[in-house]
mmCIF file of C-alpha atoms in Angstrom:
data_model
loop_
_atom_site.group_PDB
_atom_site.id
_atom_site.type_symbol
_atom_site.label_atom_id
_atom_site.label_comp_id
_atom_site.label_asym_id
_atom_site.label_seq_id
_atom_site.Cartn_x
_atom_site.Cartn_y
_atom_site.Cartn_z
ATOM 1 C CA MET A 1 18.551 -9.666 1.474
ATOM 2 C CA ALA A 2 18.521 -11.906 4.399
ATOM 3 C CA HIS A 3 22.470 -11.355 5.045
ATOM 4 C CA ALA A 4 21.390 -7.268 5.150
ATOM 5 C CA PHE A 5 18.691 -8.217 7.471
ATOM 6 C CA THR A 6 20.833 -10.180 9.816
ATOM 7 C CA GLY A 7 23.457 -7.050 9.707
ATOM 8 C CA SER A 8 20.913 -4.999 11.353
ATOM 9 C CA LEU A 9 19.930 -7.089 14.425
ATOM 10 C CA THR A 10 21.568 -6.914 17.449
ATOM 11 C CA THR A 11 21.978 -10.682 18.750
ATOM 12 C CA ASP A 12 24.119 -12.505 21.265
ATOM 13 C CA THR A 13 27.263 -13.660 19.722
ATOM 14 C CA GLY A 14 26.471 -17.247 19.434
ATOM 15 C CA LEU A 15 23.623 -15.949 16.772
ATOM 16 C CA ASP A 16 25.649 -13.581 14.812
ATOM 17 C CA SER A 17 25.234 -15.276 11.516
ATOM 18 C CA LEU A 18 22.470 -16.426 8.892
ATOM 19 C CA GLY A 19 23.549 -19.973 9.289
ATOM 20 C CA GLU A 20 23.156 -19.875 12.800
ATOM 21 C CA LEU A 21 19.540 -18.399 12.753
ATOM 22 C CA ARG A 22 18.444 -20.827 10.731
ATOM 23 C CA ASP A 23 19.698 -23.601 12.616
ATOM 24 C CA LEU A 24 18.035 -21.930 15.865
ATOM 25 C CA ALA A 25 14.624 -21.738 13.793
ATOM 26 C CA GLN A 26 14.937 -25.313 12.276
ATOM 27 C CA SER A 27 15.202 -26.675 16.071
ATOM 28 C CA LEU A 28 12.244 -24.532 17.581
ATOM 29 C CA GLY A 29 10.416 -26.350 14.925
ATOM 30 C CA ALA A 30 10.837 -29.693 16.946
ATOM 31 C CA ILE A 31 9.080 -28.420 20.271
ATOM 32 C CA PRO A 32 5.409 -29.170 20.231
ATOM 33 C CA ALA A 33 2.874 -26.578 20.553
ATOM 34 C CA THR A 34 2.050 -27.810 23.762
ATOM 35 C CA GLY A 35 5.635 -26.962 25.015
ATOM 36 C CA LEU A 36 5.024 -23.431 24.274
ATOM 37 C CA THR A 37 4.154 -20.354 26.127
ATOM 38 C CA THR A 38 3.610 -16.907 24.590
ATOM 39 C CA VAL A 39 4.726 -13.873 26.761
ATOM 40 C CA THR A 40 4.210 -10.395 26.049
ATOM 41 C CA MET A 41 6.846 -7.821 27.435
ATOM 42 C CA PRO A 42 5.614 -4.375 27.988
ATOM 43 C CA VAL A 43 7.684 -1.811 26.120
ATOM 44 C CA VAL A 44 7.801 2.042 25.651
ATOM 45 C CA THR A 45 9.478 4.312 23.301
ATOM 46 C CA ALA A 46 13.253 4.693 24.317
ATOM 47 C CA PRO A 47 13.637 8.303 25.103
ATOM 48 C CA SER A 48 17.146 8.332 23.148
ATOM 49 C CA ASP A 49 15.695 7.027 20.043
ATOM 50 C CA PRO A 50 12.026 7.104 18.768
ATOM 51 C CA ASN A 51 12.540 4.259 16.527
ATOM 52 C CA ARG A 52 13.463 1.835 19.268
ATOM 53 C CA ALA A 53 11.838 0.294 21.933
ATOM 54 C CA SER A 54 12.650 0.062 25.587
ATOM 55 C CA LEU A 55 11.469 -2.328 28.618
ATOM 56 C CA ARG A 56 9.341 -0.255 31.169
#
């Protein structure tokens, strides 16, 4: 199931496998909560496909 999930993602070529995504997630665990900032990016429905988001 995880391989099917990663096949439906569009990612940087450096993150194109399940192992690379796992390694990224594990490395993020080393960052203390005080070192994180949450940002919300405004998006709208993409005119070409209502199932996709597009940046405003």
